[in-house]
Amino acid sequence: MPDPLWDADTLVARYDEVRAHTETLAAPLSPEDQTVQSMPDVSPTKWHRAHVTWFFETFVLADHEPSFKPYQDQYWFLFNSYYEGVGPRYARAERGFITRPGAHDVGLYRADVDARMRELVTTLDSGSLEKLGATIELGFHHEQQHQELLLMDIKHVLSVNPLQPAYAGSPLTPSDPDPLGWVDVEGGLVEVGHRGGGFSFDNELPLHQQWLEPYRLADRLVTNGEWLEFMADRGYERHELWLSDGWGRVRAEGWRAPFYWTEVDGVWFEHTLSGTRPVDPGLPVSHVSHYEADAYATWAGKRLPTEGEWEHAVVADGQAEAASVGGNLADTETFHPRAAGPPTGHLRQVYGDCWEWTSSAYLAYPGYHPPAGAIGEYNGKFMSGQMVLRGGCALTPPGHARATYRNFFPPGSRWALSGVRLADGGVRP
């Protein structure tokens, strides 16, 4: 639900803030950088910039702007992502073929829609503003999702360039892994899901009960150093550690290390947004798939937490409010996960650093109903063949992380900034 404190001035200010941040993220990139699509999962930067603009034009202006007329008729086709109810769309895997409109023209599109959005919001009466506020706020969080994706995608684009260009940021001083501890959680009949009092996506609802046996969670994420031990113990060569589909991917794609790792003369290097550098053993391992996370957990004699266990542990540990807890979110100094720091007796790295794989399939909560209309396609229709991740990462915008947030990717995905937190006890999935 929208924040009840929204008024026209506050809504416009927030709109301008979110929209400006997208342009700030795109600013270091050339028009050529913004056009490249380096694999089907990646979208060009200018496509992200245009698509989030299309969202406001389609779901706000089209239904509420007097004498509405699209900025450009074909943009509705080019920049629709997956909304079948809106009309046909350009093939996702071919977005890199679109050389026109260019990055500059996309900027003109953004400016036009921004001006029209400001005018609309400031002329609505209070009743209309209240009704429309939820859709506009959804647009804010939708754009924040694409801000994160913009960085994940350009990371891959730059990684395939033999010049190894950096996007931005500076590397940290190398560190040693911090000690790993455990946090015991009592379990029992617990509540899972969004509890109200702020924004949530529809897939975080409804609040419901789950039974959890007593369990414990590792107090930090798995590190590069620990992953190197897994590799040294032939982790990528031992079929008994892997789920069948995961082992098939290992064999078919030649996996032998995390996604952005490369071995040169016996030394492992990692590509990051701030450049390519030797693997730092103290930092969280990142860009590993669910298959890899599960294999590592099996090798370590542990397991991955369920999403209910993850959420309940965070709440029980007093870290339900992301805004007060803080974390390594949208780290614009390094654009990369950081070391956990000394043990605290509590869970570390809850929000930020890496999205954390769980053992939970992405399915509807009991009693879930998608919203009516095309907006209902936002989450519900993807509840098949995906796994849930929790927490956020170093590319997640502040204000976009919460304990109930359900991110999801296919189990073989490696380009997302994903990592591993171990679990033990309880009931193994």
mmCIF file of C-alpha atoms in Angstrom, residues 52 56 111 114 128 264 275 314 404:
data_model
loop_
_atom_site.group_PDB
_atom_site.id
_atom_site.type_symbol
_atom_site.label_atom_id
_atom_site.label_comp_id
_atom_site.label_asym_id
_atom_site.label_seq_id
_atom_site.Cartn_x
_atom_site.Cartn_y
_atom_site.Cartn_z
ATOM 1 C CA VAL A 52 11.163 2.332 -16.556
ATOM 2 C CA PHE A 56 5.117 5.449 -15.968
ATOM 3 C CA ALA A 111 12.529 14.197 -19.901
ATOM 4 C CA ASP A 114 9.026 13.361 -16.386
ATOM 5 C CA SER A 128 -7.403 10.925 -7.349
ATOM 6 C CA VAL A 264 46.047 -16.680 -14.781
ATOM 7 C CA GLY A 275 38.210 -3.437 -12.431
ATOM 8 C CA VAL A 314 16.278 -11.797 10.903
ATOM 9 C CA THR A 404 10.179 -9.687 3.611
#
